[in-house]
């Protein structure tokens, strides 16, 4: 979720700043492919845990993403958008690289 929020925000900000997105649609697909592959690899390498089988089922009315998770997603998204905006829009100017 975080990387999708960040990619959309950077594309949206780039549209205002440069009148076009800094990431093409193919680049966005590659970012999603790489990030999702790495996340899947991280889950696949976790050791089996018997505690997972002992946990009780969640209620159907319980949200999939908890309030704490939303806070983490939002804070990481904000940090990443700020850093990427600086790298994409200000760093070339500071280093004297033509746009």
PDB file of N, CA and C in Angstrom:
ATOM      1  N   UNK A   1       0.824  -1.192   0.000  1.00  0.00           N
ATOM      2  CA  UNK A   1       0.000   0.000   0.000  1.00  0.00           C
ATOM      3  C   UNK A   1       0.867   1.254   0.000  1.00  0.00           C
ATOM      4  N   UNK A   2       1.926   1.210   0.784  1.00  0.00           N
ATOM      5  CA  UNK A   2       2.762   2.396   0.910  1.00  0.00           C
ATOM      6  C   UNK A   2       3.374   2.790  -0.427  1.00  0.00           C
ATOM      7  N   UNK A   3       3.930   1.826  -1.153  1.00  0.00           N
ATOM      8  CA  UNK A   3       4.598   2.158  -2.405  1.00  0.00           C
ATOM      9  C   UNK A   3       3.592   2.654  -3.446  1.00  0.00           C
ATOM     10  N   UNK A   4       2.380   2.129  -3.429  1.00  0.00           N
ATOM     11  CA  UNK A   4       1.366   2.609  -4.364  1.00  0.00           C
ATOM     12  C   UNK A   4       0.951   4.037  -4.054  1.00  0.00           C
ATOM     13  N   UNK A   5       0.816   4.347  -2.780  1.00  0.00           N
ATOM     14  CA  UNK A   5       0.475   5.715  -2.381  1.00  0.00           C
ATOM     15  C   UNK A   5       1.594   6.668  -2.786  1.00  0.00           C
ATOM     16  N   UNK A   6       2.824   6.263  -2.540  1.00  0.00           N
ATOM     17  CA  UNK A   6       3.977   7.102  -2.876  1.00  0.00           C
ATOM     18  C   UNK A   6       4.088   7.299  -4.390  1.00  0.00           C
ATOM     19  N   UNK A   7       3.926   6.231  -5.160  1.00  0.00           N
ATOM     20  CA  UNK A   7       4.016   6.347  -6.619  1.00  0.00           C
ATOM     21  C   UNK A   7       2.938   7.265  -7.177  1.00  0.00           C
ATOM     22  N   UNK A   8       1.729   7.153  -6.672  1.00  0.00           N
ATOM     23  CA  UNK A   8       0.657   8.033  -7.124  1.00  0.00           C
ATOM     24  C   UNK A   8       0.910   9.484  -6.721  1.00  0.00           C
ATOM     25  N   UNK A   9       1.394   9.684  -5.516  1.00  0.00           N
ATOM     26  CA  UNK A   9       1.671  11.044  -5.054  1.00  0.00           C
ATOM     27  C   UNK A   9       2.790  11.682  -5.873  1.00  0.00           C
ATOM     28  N   UNK A  10       3.847  10.927  -6.158  1.00  0.00           N
ATOM     29  CA  UNK A  10       4.955  11.468  -6.953  1.00  0.00           C
ATOM     30  C   UNK A  10       4.490  11.780  -8.374  1.00  0.00           C
ATOM     31  N   UNK A  11       3.679  10.904  -8.952  1.00  0.00           N
ATOM     32  CA  UNK A  11       3.143  11.160 -10.292  1.00  0.00           C
ATOM     33  C   UNK A  11       2.245  12.397 -10.290  1.00  0.00           C
ATOM     34  N   UNK A  12       1.444  12.547  -9.250  1.00  0.00           N
ATOM     35  CA  UNK A  12       0.541  13.694  -9.143  1.00  0.00           C
ATOM     36  C   UNK A  12       1.322  14.994  -8.944  1.00  0.00           C
ATOM     37  N   UNK A  13       2.299  14.976  -8.047  1.00  0.00           N
ATOM     38  CA  UNK A  13       3.130  16.164  -7.801  1.00  0.00           C
ATOM     39  C   UNK A  13       3.942  16.505  -9.042  1.00  0.00           C
ATOM     40  N   UNK A  14       4.471  15.487  -9.716  1.00  0.00           N
ATOM     41  CA  UNK A  14       5.225  15.714 -10.956  1.00  0.00           C
ATOM     42  C   UNK A  14       4.373  16.344 -12.041  1.00  0.00           C
ATOM     43  N   UNK A  15       3.104  15.988 -12.069  1.00  0.00           N
ATOM     44  CA  UNK A  15       2.190  16.599 -13.031  1.00  0.00           C
ATOM     45  C   UNK A  15       2.040  18.089 -12.817  1.00  0.00           C
ATOM     46  N   UNK A  16       2.038  18.518 -11.586  1.00  0.00           N
ATOM     47  CA  UNK A  16       1.957  19.946 -11.298  1.00  0.00           C
ATOM     48  C   UNK A  16       3.298  20.647 -11.486  1.00  0.00           C
ATOM     49  N   UNK A  17       4.360  19.982 -11.121  1.00  0.00           N
ATOM     50  CA  UNK A  17       5.681  20.607 -11.122  1.00  0.00           C
ATOM     51  C   UNK A  17       6.280  20.688 -12.521  1.00  0.00           C
ATOM     52  N   UNK A  18       6.175  19.594 -13.292  1.00  0.00           N
ATOM     53  CA  UNK A  18       6.790  19.538 -14.627  1.00  0.00           C
ATOM     54  C   UNK A  18       5.776  19.423 -15.748  1.00  0.00           C
ATOM     55  N   UNK A  19       4.494  19.438 -15.429  1.00  0.00           N
ATOM     56  CA  UNK A  19       3.415  19.251 -16.394  1.00  0.00           C
ATOM     57  C   UNK A  19       3.404  17.844 -16.991  1.00  0.00           C
ATOM     58  N   UNK A  20       4.176  16.934 -16.423  1.00  0.00           N
ATOM     59  CA  UNK A  20       4.145  15.522 -16.799  1.00  0.00           C
ATOM     60  C   UNK A  20       4.652  14.688 -15.635  1.00  0.00           C
ATOM     61  N   UNK A  21       4.289  13.425 -15.648  1.00  0.00           N
ATOM     62  CA  UNK A  21       4.706  12.541 -14.565  1.00  0.00           C
ATOM     63  C   UNK A  21       6.182  12.188 -14.702  1.00  0.00           C
ATOM     64  N   UNK A  22       6.921  12.153 -13.595  1.00  0.00           N
ATOM     65  CA  UNK A  22       8.321  11.742 -13.665  1.00  0.00           C
ATOM     66  C   UNK A  22       8.480  10.248 -13.950  1.00  0.00           C
ATOM     67  N   UNK A  23       7.413   9.485 -13.751  1.00  0.00           N
ATOM     68  CA  UNK A  23       7.442   8.048 -14.009  1.00  0.00           C
ATOM     69  C   UNK A  23       6.458   7.719 -15.130  1.00  0.00           C
ATOM     70  N   UNK A  24       6.944   7.017 -16.140  1.00  0.00           N
ATOM     71  CA  UNK A  24       6.033   6.580 -17.199  1.00  0.00           C
ATOM     72  C   UNK A  24       5.206   5.405 -16.684  1.00  0.00           C
ATOM     73  N   UNK A  25       4.206   5.018 -17.439  1.00  0.00           N
ATOM     74  CA  UNK A  25       3.363   3.903 -16.998  1.00  0.00           C
ATOM     75  C   UNK A  25       4.170   2.602 -16.919  1.00  0.00           C
ATOM     76  N   UNK A  26       5.106   2.414 -17.837  1.00  0.00           N
ATOM     77  CA  UNK A  26       5.939   1.209 -17.801  1.00  0.00           C
ATOM     78  C   UNK A  26       6.841   1.225 -16.564  1.00  0.00           C
ATOM     79  N   UNK A  27       7.380   2.389 -16.216  1.00  0.00           N
ATOM     80  CA  UNK A  27       8.208   2.493 -15.018  1.00  0.00           C
ATOM     81  C   UNK A  27       7.392   2.206 -13.763  1.00  0.00           C
ATOM     82  N   UNK A  28       6.150   2.683 -13.731  1.00  0.00           N
ATOM     83  CA  UNK A  28       5.273   2.410 -12.580  1.00  0.00           C
ATOM     84  C   UNK A  28       5.018   0.907 -12.451  1.00  0.00           C
ATOM     85  N   UNK A  29       4.807   0.236 -13.583  1.00  0.00           N
ATOM     86  CA  UNK A  29       4.599  -1.209 -13.554  1.00  0.00           C
ATOM     87  C   UNK A  29       5.844  -1.934 -13.057  1.00  0.00           C
ATOM     88  N   UNK A  30       7.020  -1.482 -13.465  1.00  0.00           N
ATOM     89  CA  UNK A  30       8.267  -2.095 -13.009  1.00  0.00           C
ATOM     90  C   UNK A  30       8.457  -1.890 -11.505  1.00  0.00           C
ATOM     91  N   UNK A  31       8.146  -0.702 -11.026  1.00  0.00           N
ATOM     92  CA  UNK A  31       8.260  -0.436  -9.582  1.00  0.00           C
ATOM     93  C   UNK A  31       7.354  -1.389  -8.817  1.00  0.00           C
ATOM     94  N   UNK A  32       6.109  -1.536  -9.260  1.00  0.00           N
ATOM     95  CA  UNK A  32       5.186  -2.452  -8.587  1.00  0.00           C
ATOM     96  C   UNK A  32       5.670  -3.889  -8.668  1.00  0.00           C
ATOM     97  N   UNK A  33       6.169  -4.294  -9.812  1.00  0.00           N
ATOM     98  CA  UNK A  33       6.653  -5.659  -9.981  1.00  0.00           C
ATOM     99  C   UNK A  33       7.818  -5.954  -9.045  1.00  0.00           C
ATOM    100  N   UNK A  34       8.774  -5.048  -8.984  1.00  0.00           N
ATOM    101  CA  UNK A  34       9.950  -5.256  -8.144  1.00  0.00           C
ATOM    102  C   UNK A  34       9.579  -5.241  -6.664  1.00  0.00           C
ATOM    103  N   UNK A  35       8.799  -4.257  -6.256  1.00  0.00           N
ATOM    104  CA  UNK A  35       8.417  -4.159  -4.842  1.00  0.00           C
ATOM    105  C   UNK A  35       7.596  -5.372  -4.417  1.00  0.00           C
ATOM    106  N   UNK A  36       6.635  -5.775  -5.238  1.00  0.00           N
ATOM    107  CA  UNK A  36       5.808  -6.932  -4.872  1.00  0.00           C
ATOM    108  C   UNK A  36       6.622  -8.217  -4.852  1.00  0.00           C
ATOM    109  N   UNK A  37       7.596  -8.334  -5.748  1.00  0.00           N
ATOM    110  CA  UNK A  37       8.447  -9.524  -5.758  1.00  0.00           C
ATOM    111  C   UNK A  37       9.290  -9.587  -4.490  1.00  0.00           C
ATOM    112  N   UNK A  38       9.865  -8.459  -4.097  1.00  0.00           N
ATOM    113  CA  UNK A  38      10.682  -8.441  -2.879  1.00  0.00           C
ATOM    114  C   UNK A  38       9.843  -8.713  -1.636  1.00  0.00           C
ATOM    115  N   UNK A  39       8.628  -8.187  -1.598  1.00  0.00           N
ATOM    116  CA  UNK A  39       7.749  -8.441  -0.452  1.00  0.00           C
ATOM    117  C   UNK A  39       7.367  -9.920  -0.391  1.00  0.00           C
ATOM    118  N   UNK A  40       7.067 -10.503  -1.538  1.00  0.00           N
ATOM    119  CA  UNK A  40       6.736 -11.934  -1.572  1.00  0.00           C
ATOM    120  C   UNK A  40       7.926 -12.773  -1.142  1.00  0.00           C
ATOM    121  N   UNK A  41       9.100 -12.392  -1.565  1.00  0.00           N
ATOM    122  CA  UNK A  41      10.312 -13.117  -1.189  1.00  0.00           C
ATOM    123  C   UNK A  41      10.532 -13.051   0.329  1.00  0.00           C
ATOM    124  N   UNK A  42      10.254 -11.900   0.921  1.00  0.00           N
ATOM    125  CA  UNK A  42      10.405 -11.762   2.374  1.00  0.00           C
ATOM    126  C   UNK A  42       9.439 -12.688   3.110  1.00  0.00           C
ATOM    127  N   UNK A  43       8.205 -12.770   2.649  1.00  0.00           N
ATOM    128  CA  UNK A  43       7.236 -13.665   3.288  1.00  0.00           C
ATOM    129  C   UNK A  43       7.600 -15.129   3.071  1.00  0.00           C
ATOM    130  N   UNK A  44       8.106 -15.447   1.903  1.00  0.00           N
ATOM    131  CA  UNK A  44       8.435 -16.843   1.592  1.00  0.00           C
ATOM    132  C   UNK A  44       9.595 -17.352   2.433  1.00  0.00           C
ATOM    133  N   UNK A  45      10.450 -16.459   2.901  1.00  0.00           N
ATOM    134  CA  UNK A  45      11.620 -16.872   3.668  1.00  0.00           C
ATOM    135  C   UNK A  45      11.387 -16.913   5.171  1.00  0.00           C
ATOM    136  N   UNK A  46      10.171 -16.652   5.609  1.00  0.00           N
ATOM    137  CA  UNK A  46       9.881 -16.761   7.033  1.00  0.00           C
ATOM    138  C   UNK A  46       9.774 -18.236   7.419  1.00  0.00           C
ATOM    139  N   UNK A  47      10.299 -18.551   8.563  1.00  0.00           N
ATOM    140  CA  UNK A  47      10.224 -19.922   9.052  1.00  0.00           C
ATOM    141  C   UNK A  47       8.799 -20.250   9.485  1.00  0.00           C
ATOM    142  N   UNK A  48       8.393 -21.499   9.339  1.00  0.00           N
ATOM    143  CA  UNK A  48       7.053 -21.888   9.796  1.00  0.00           C
ATOM    144  C   UNK A  48       6.897 -21.633  11.290  1.00  0.00           C
ATOM    145  N   UNK A  49       5.698 -21.268  11.682  1.00  0.00           N
ATOM    146  CA  UNK A  49       5.437 -20.923  13.063  1.00  0.00           C
ATOM    147  C   UNK A  49       4.120 -21.568  13.496  1.00  0.00           C
ATOM    148  N   UNK A  50       4.158 -22.374  14.526  1.00  0.00           N
ATOM    149  CA  UNK A  50       2.945 -23.049  15.006  1.00  0.00           C
ATOM    150  C   UNK A  50       1.950 -22.081  15.633  1.00  0.00           C
ATOM    151  N   UNK A  51       2.397 -20.931  16.073  1.00  0.00           N
ATOM    152  CA  UNK A  51       1.491 -19.954  16.687  1.00  0.00           C
ATOM    153  C   UNK A  51       0.444 -19.461  15.697  1.00  0.00           C
ATOM    154  N   UNK A  52       0.773 -19.450  14.428  1.00  0.00           N
ATOM    155  CA  UNK A  52      -0.181 -19.009  13.416  1.00  0.00           C
ATOM    156  C   UNK A  52      -1.396 -19.928  13.397  1.00  0.00           C
ATOM    157  N   UNK A  53      -1.178 -21.214  13.577  1.00  0.00           N
ATOM    158  CA  UNK A  53      -2.282 -22.171  13.575  1.00  0.00           C
ATOM    159  C   UNK A  53      -3.144 -22.063  14.827  1.00  0.00           C
ATOM    160  N   UNK A  54      -2.593 -21.528  15.895  1.00  0.00           N
ATOM    161  CA  UNK A  54      -3.324 -21.428  17.153  1.00  0.00           C
ATOM    162  C   UNK A  54      -4.100 -20.121  17.307  1.00  0.00           C
ATOM    163  N   UNK A  55      -3.875 -19.163  16.443  1.00  0.00           N
ATOM    164  CA  UNK A  55      -4.599 -17.896  16.556  1.00  0.00           C
ATOM    165  C   UNK A  55      -6.055 -18.090  16.149  1.00  0.00           C
ATOM    166  N   UNK A  56      -6.917 -17.379  16.834  1.00  0.00           N
ATOM    167  CA  UNK A  56      -8.348 -17.471  16.547  1.00  0.00           C
ATOM    168  C   UNK A  56      -8.668 -16.665  15.281  1.00  0.00           C
ATOM    169  N   UNK A  57      -9.705 -17.052  14.566  1.00  0.00           N
ATOM    170  CA  UNK A  57     -10.094 -16.297  13.358  1.00  0.00           C
ATOM    171  C   UNK A  57     -10.543 -14.883  13.720  1.00  0.00           C
ATOM    172  N   UNK A  58     -10.333 -13.983  12.798  1.00  0.00           N
ATOM    173  CA  UNK A  58     -10.768 -12.606  13.001  1.00  0.00           C
ATOM    174  C   UNK A  58     -12.245 -12.482  12.650  1.00  0.00           C
ATOM    175  N   UNK A  59     -12.884 -11.515  13.243  1.00  0.00           N
ATOM    176  CA  UNK A  59     -14.285 -11.249  12.950  1.00  0.00           C
ATOM    177  C   UNK A  59     -14.411 -10.690  11.533  1.00  0.00           C
ATOM    178  N   UNK A  60     -15.534 -10.960  10.897  1.00  0.00           N
ATOM    179  CA  UNK A  60     -15.743 -10.444   9.547  1.00  0.00           C
ATOM    180  C   UNK A  60     -15.911  -8.920   9.550  1.00  0.00           C
ATOM    181  N   UNK A  61     -16.192  -8.353  10.700  1.00  0.00           N
ATOM    182  CA  UNK A  61     -16.373  -6.907  10.790  1.00  0.00           C
ATOM    183  C   UNK A  61     -15.097  -6.182  11.203  1.00  0.00           C
ATOM    184  N   UNK A  62     -14.077  -6.941  11.531  1.00  0.00           N
ATOM    185  CA  UNK A  62     -12.798  -6.348  11.912  1.00  0.00           C
ATOM    186  C   UNK A  62     -12.059  -5.889  10.650  1.00  0.00           C
ATOM    187  N   UNK A  63     -11.521  -4.680  10.667  1.00  0.00           N
ATOM    188  CA  UNK A  63     -10.842  -4.190   9.461  1.00  0.00           C
ATOM    189  C   UNK A  63      -9.556  -4.966   9.168  1.00  0.00           C
ATOM    190  N   UNK A  64      -9.230  -5.090   7.884  1.00  0.00           N
ATOM    191  CA  UNK A  64      -7.995  -5.772   7.490  1.00  0.00           C
ATOM    192  C   UNK A  64      -6.769  -4.967   7.887  1.00  0.00           C
ATOM    193  N   UNK A  65      -6.897  -3.652   7.808  1.00  0.00           N
ATOM    194  CA  UNK A  65      -5.785  -2.771   8.160  1.00  0.00           C
ATOM    195  C   UNK A  65      -6.171  -2.022   9.427  1.00  0.00           C
ATOM    196  N   UNK A  66      -5.413  -2.247  10.488  1.00  0.00           N
ATOM    197  CA  UNK A  66      -5.724  -1.634  11.775  1.00  0.00           C
ATOM    198  C   UNK A  66      -5.341  -0.150  11.772  1.00  0.00           C
ATOM    199  N   UNK A  67      -5.773   0.538  12.806  1.00  0.00           N
ATOM    200  CA  UNK A  67      -5.464   1.955  12.941  1.00  0.00           C
ATOM    201  C   UNK A  67      -3.952   2.183  13.018  1.00  0.00           C
ATOM    202  N   UNK A  68      -3.260   1.309  13.761  1.00  0.00           N
ATOM    203  CA  UNK A  68      -1.807   1.411  13.890  1.00  0.00           C
ATOM    204  C   UNK A  68      -1.130   1.215  12.532  1.00  0.00           C
ATOM    205  N   UNK A  69      -1.640   0.264  11.744  1.00  0.00           N
ATOM    206  CA  UNK A  69      -1.074   0.040  10.410  1.00  0.00           C
ATOM    207  C   UNK A  69      -1.295   1.263   9.511  1.00  0.00           C
ATOM    208  N   UNK A  70      -2.472   1.885   9.593  1.00  0.00           N
ATOM    209  CA  UNK A  70      -2.740   3.094   8.798  1.00  0.00           C
ATOM    210  C   UNK A  70      -1.770   4.212   9.176  1.00  0.00           C
ATOM    211  N   UNK A  71      -1.478   4.335  10.454  1.00  0.00           N
ATOM    212  CA  UNK A  71      -0.533   5.361  10.903  1.00  0.00           C
ATOM    213  C   UNK A  71       0.851   5.084  10.334  1.00  0.00           C
ATOM    214  N   UNK A  72       1.274   3.826  10.356  1.00  0.00           N
ATOM    215  CA  UNK A  72       2.576   3.465   9.797  1.00  0.00           C
ATOM    216  C   UNK A  72       2.610   3.703   8.286  1.00  0.00           C
ATOM    217  N   UNK A  73       1.560   3.320   7.585  1.00  0.00           N
ATOM    218  CA  UNK A  73       1.491   3.519   6.139  1.00  0.00           C
ATOM    219  C   UNK A  73       1.549   5.004   5.809  1.00  0.00           C
ATOM    220  N   UNK A  74       0.765   5.805   6.530  1.00  0.00           N
ATOM    221  CA  UNK A  74       0.732   7.245   6.267  1.00  0.00           C
ATOM    222  C   UNK A  74       2.079   7.898   6.567  1.00  0.00           C
ATOM    223  N   UNK A  75       2.693   7.558   7.686  1.00  0.00           N
ATOM    224  CA  UNK A  75       3.961   8.195   8.044  1.00  0.00           C
ATOM    225  C   UNK A  75       5.073   7.799   7.074  1.00  0.00           C
ATOM    226  N   UNK A  76       5.139   6.526   6.699  1.00  0.00           N
ATOM    227  CA  UNK A  76       6.147   6.095   5.736  1.00  0.00           C
ATOM    228  C   UNK A  76       5.906   6.718   4.365  1.00  0.00           C
ATOM    229  N   UNK A  77       4.647   6.839   3.977  1.00  0.00           N
ATOM    230  CA  UNK A  77       4.321   7.458   2.687  1.00  0.00           C
ATOM    231  C   UNK A  77       4.759   8.916   2.660  1.00  0.00           C
ATOM    232  N   UNK A  78       4.496   9.636   3.725  1.00  0.00           N
ATOM    233  CA  UNK A  78       4.872  11.053   3.782  1.00  0.00           C
ATOM    234  C   UNK A  78       6.390  11.205   3.707  1.00  0.00           C
ATOM    235  N   UNK A  79       7.106  10.394   4.468  1.00  0.00           N
ATOM    236  CA  UNK A  79       8.572  10.464   4.444  1.00  0.00           C
ATOM    237  C   UNK A  79       9.106  10.157   3.047  1.00  0.00           C
ATOM    238  N   UNK A  80       8.578   9.105   2.421  1.00  0.00           N
ATOM    239  CA  UNK A  80       9.064   8.710   1.103  1.00  0.00           C
ATOM    240  C   UNK A  80       8.704   9.733   0.034  1.00  0.00           C
ATOM    241  N   UNK A  81       7.526  10.327   0.105  1.00  0.00           N
ATOM    242  CA  UNK A  81       7.138  11.352  -0.872  1.00  0.00           C
ATOM    243  C   UNK A  81       8.051  12.569  -0.742  1.00  0.00           C
ATOM    244  N   UNK A  82       8.351  12.972   0.476  1.00  0.00           N
ATOM    245  CA  UNK A  82       9.243  14.115   0.680  1.00  0.00           C
ATOM    246  C   UNK A  82      10.632  13.823   0.125  1.00  0.00           C
ATOM    247  N   UNK A  83      11.187  12.655   0.462  1.00  0.00           N
ATOM    248  CA  UNK A  83      12.523  12.313  -0.023  1.00  0.00           C
ATOM    249  C   UNK A  83      12.555  12.184  -1.545  1.00  0.00           C
ATOM    250  N   UNK A  84      11.575  11.508  -2.135  1.00  0.00           N
ATOM    251  CA  UNK A  84      11.552  11.367  -3.588  1.00  0.00           C
ATOM    252  C   UNK A  84      11.328  12.699  -4.287  1.00  0.00           C
ATOM    253  N   UNK A  85      10.520  13.560  -3.701  1.00  0.00           N
ATOM    254  CA  UNK A  85      10.309  14.890  -4.296  1.00  0.00           C
ATOM    255  C   UNK A  85      11.604  15.688  -4.306  1.00  0.00           C
ATOM    256  N   UNK A  86      12.343  15.622  -3.231  1.00  0.00           N
ATOM    257  CA  UNK A  86      13.635  16.313  -3.179  1.00  0.00           C
ATOM    258  C   UNK A  86      14.581  15.730  -4.221  1.00  0.00           C
ATOM    259  N   UNK A  87      14.669  14.401  -4.287  1.00  0.00           N
ATOM    260  CA  UNK A  87      15.575  13.759  -5.241  1.00  0.00           C
ATOM    261  C   UNK A  87      15.176  14.064  -6.681  1.00  0.00           C
ATOM    262  N   UNK A  88      13.893  14.001  -6.986  1.00  0.00           N
ATOM    263  CA  UNK A  88      13.449  14.182  -8.368  1.00  0.00           C
ATOM    264  C   UNK A  88      13.409  15.632  -8.824  1.00  0.00           C
ATOM    265  N   UNK A  89      13.032  16.539  -7.931  1.00  0.00           N
ATOM    266  CA  UNK A  89      12.763  17.896  -8.364  1.00  0.00           C
ATOM    267  C   UNK A  89      13.815  18.922  -7.946  1.00  0.00           C
ATOM    268  N   UNK A  90      14.496  18.705  -6.851  1.00  0.00           N
ATOM    269  CA  UNK A  90      15.466  19.693  -6.370  1.00  0.00           C
ATOM    270  C   UNK A  90      16.922  19.267  -6.560  1.00  0.00           C
ATOM    271  N   UNK A  91      17.218  17.989  -6.429  1.00  0.00           N
ATOM    272  CA  UNK A  91      18.599  17.523  -6.533  1.00  0.00           C
ATOM    273  C   UNK A  91      19.243  17.858  -7.878  1.00  0.00           C
ATOM    274  N   UNK A  92      18.543  17.667  -9.008  1.00  0.00           N
ATOM    275  CA  UNK A  92      19.168  18.065 -10.281  1.00  0.00           C
ATOM    276  C   UNK A  92      19.503  19.560 -10.329  1.00  0.00           C
ATOM    277  N   UNK A  93      18.648  20.371  -9.746  1.00  0.00           N
ATOM    278  CA  UNK A  93      18.895  21.816  -9.692  1.00  0.00           C
ATOM    279  C   UNK A  93      20.112  22.126  -8.833  1.00  0.00           C
ATOM    280  N   UNK A  94      20.215  21.471  -7.692  1.00  0.00           N
ATOM    281  CA  UNK A  94      21.343  21.692  -6.794  1.00  0.00           C
ATOM    282  C   UNK A  94      22.663  21.210  -7.398  1.00  0.00           C
ATOM    283  N   UNK A  95      22.606  20.125  -8.175  1.00  0.00           N
ATOM    284  CA  UNK A  95      23.818  19.583  -8.778  1.00  0.00           C
ATOM    285  C   UNK A  95      24.129  20.183 -10.150  1.00  0.00           C
ATOM    286  N   UNK A  96      23.258  21.055 -10.628  1.00  0.00           N
ATOM    287  CA  UNK A  96      23.480  21.711 -11.922  1.00  0.00           C
ATOM    288  C   UNK A  96      23.209  20.809 -13.110  1.00  0.00           C
ATOM    289  N   UNK A  97      22.370  19.795 -12.929  1.00  0.00           N
ATOM    290  CA  UNK A  97      22.000  18.881 -14.026  1.00  0.00           C
ATOM    291  C   UNK A  97      20.809  19.492 -14.759  1.00  0.00           C
ATOM    292  N   UNK A  98      20.924  19.667 -16.096  1.00  0.00           N
ATOM    293  CA  UNK A  98      19.780  20.240 -16.828  1.00  0.00           C
ATOM    294  C   UNK A  98      18.590  19.297 -16.825  1.00  0.00           C
ATOM    295  N   UNK A  99      17.415  19.876 -16.785  1.00  0.00           N
ATOM    296  CA  UNK A  99      16.175  19.083 -16.772  1.00  0.00           C
ATOM    297  C   UNK A  99      15.906  18.469 -18.129  1.00  0.00           C
TER     298      UNK A  99
END
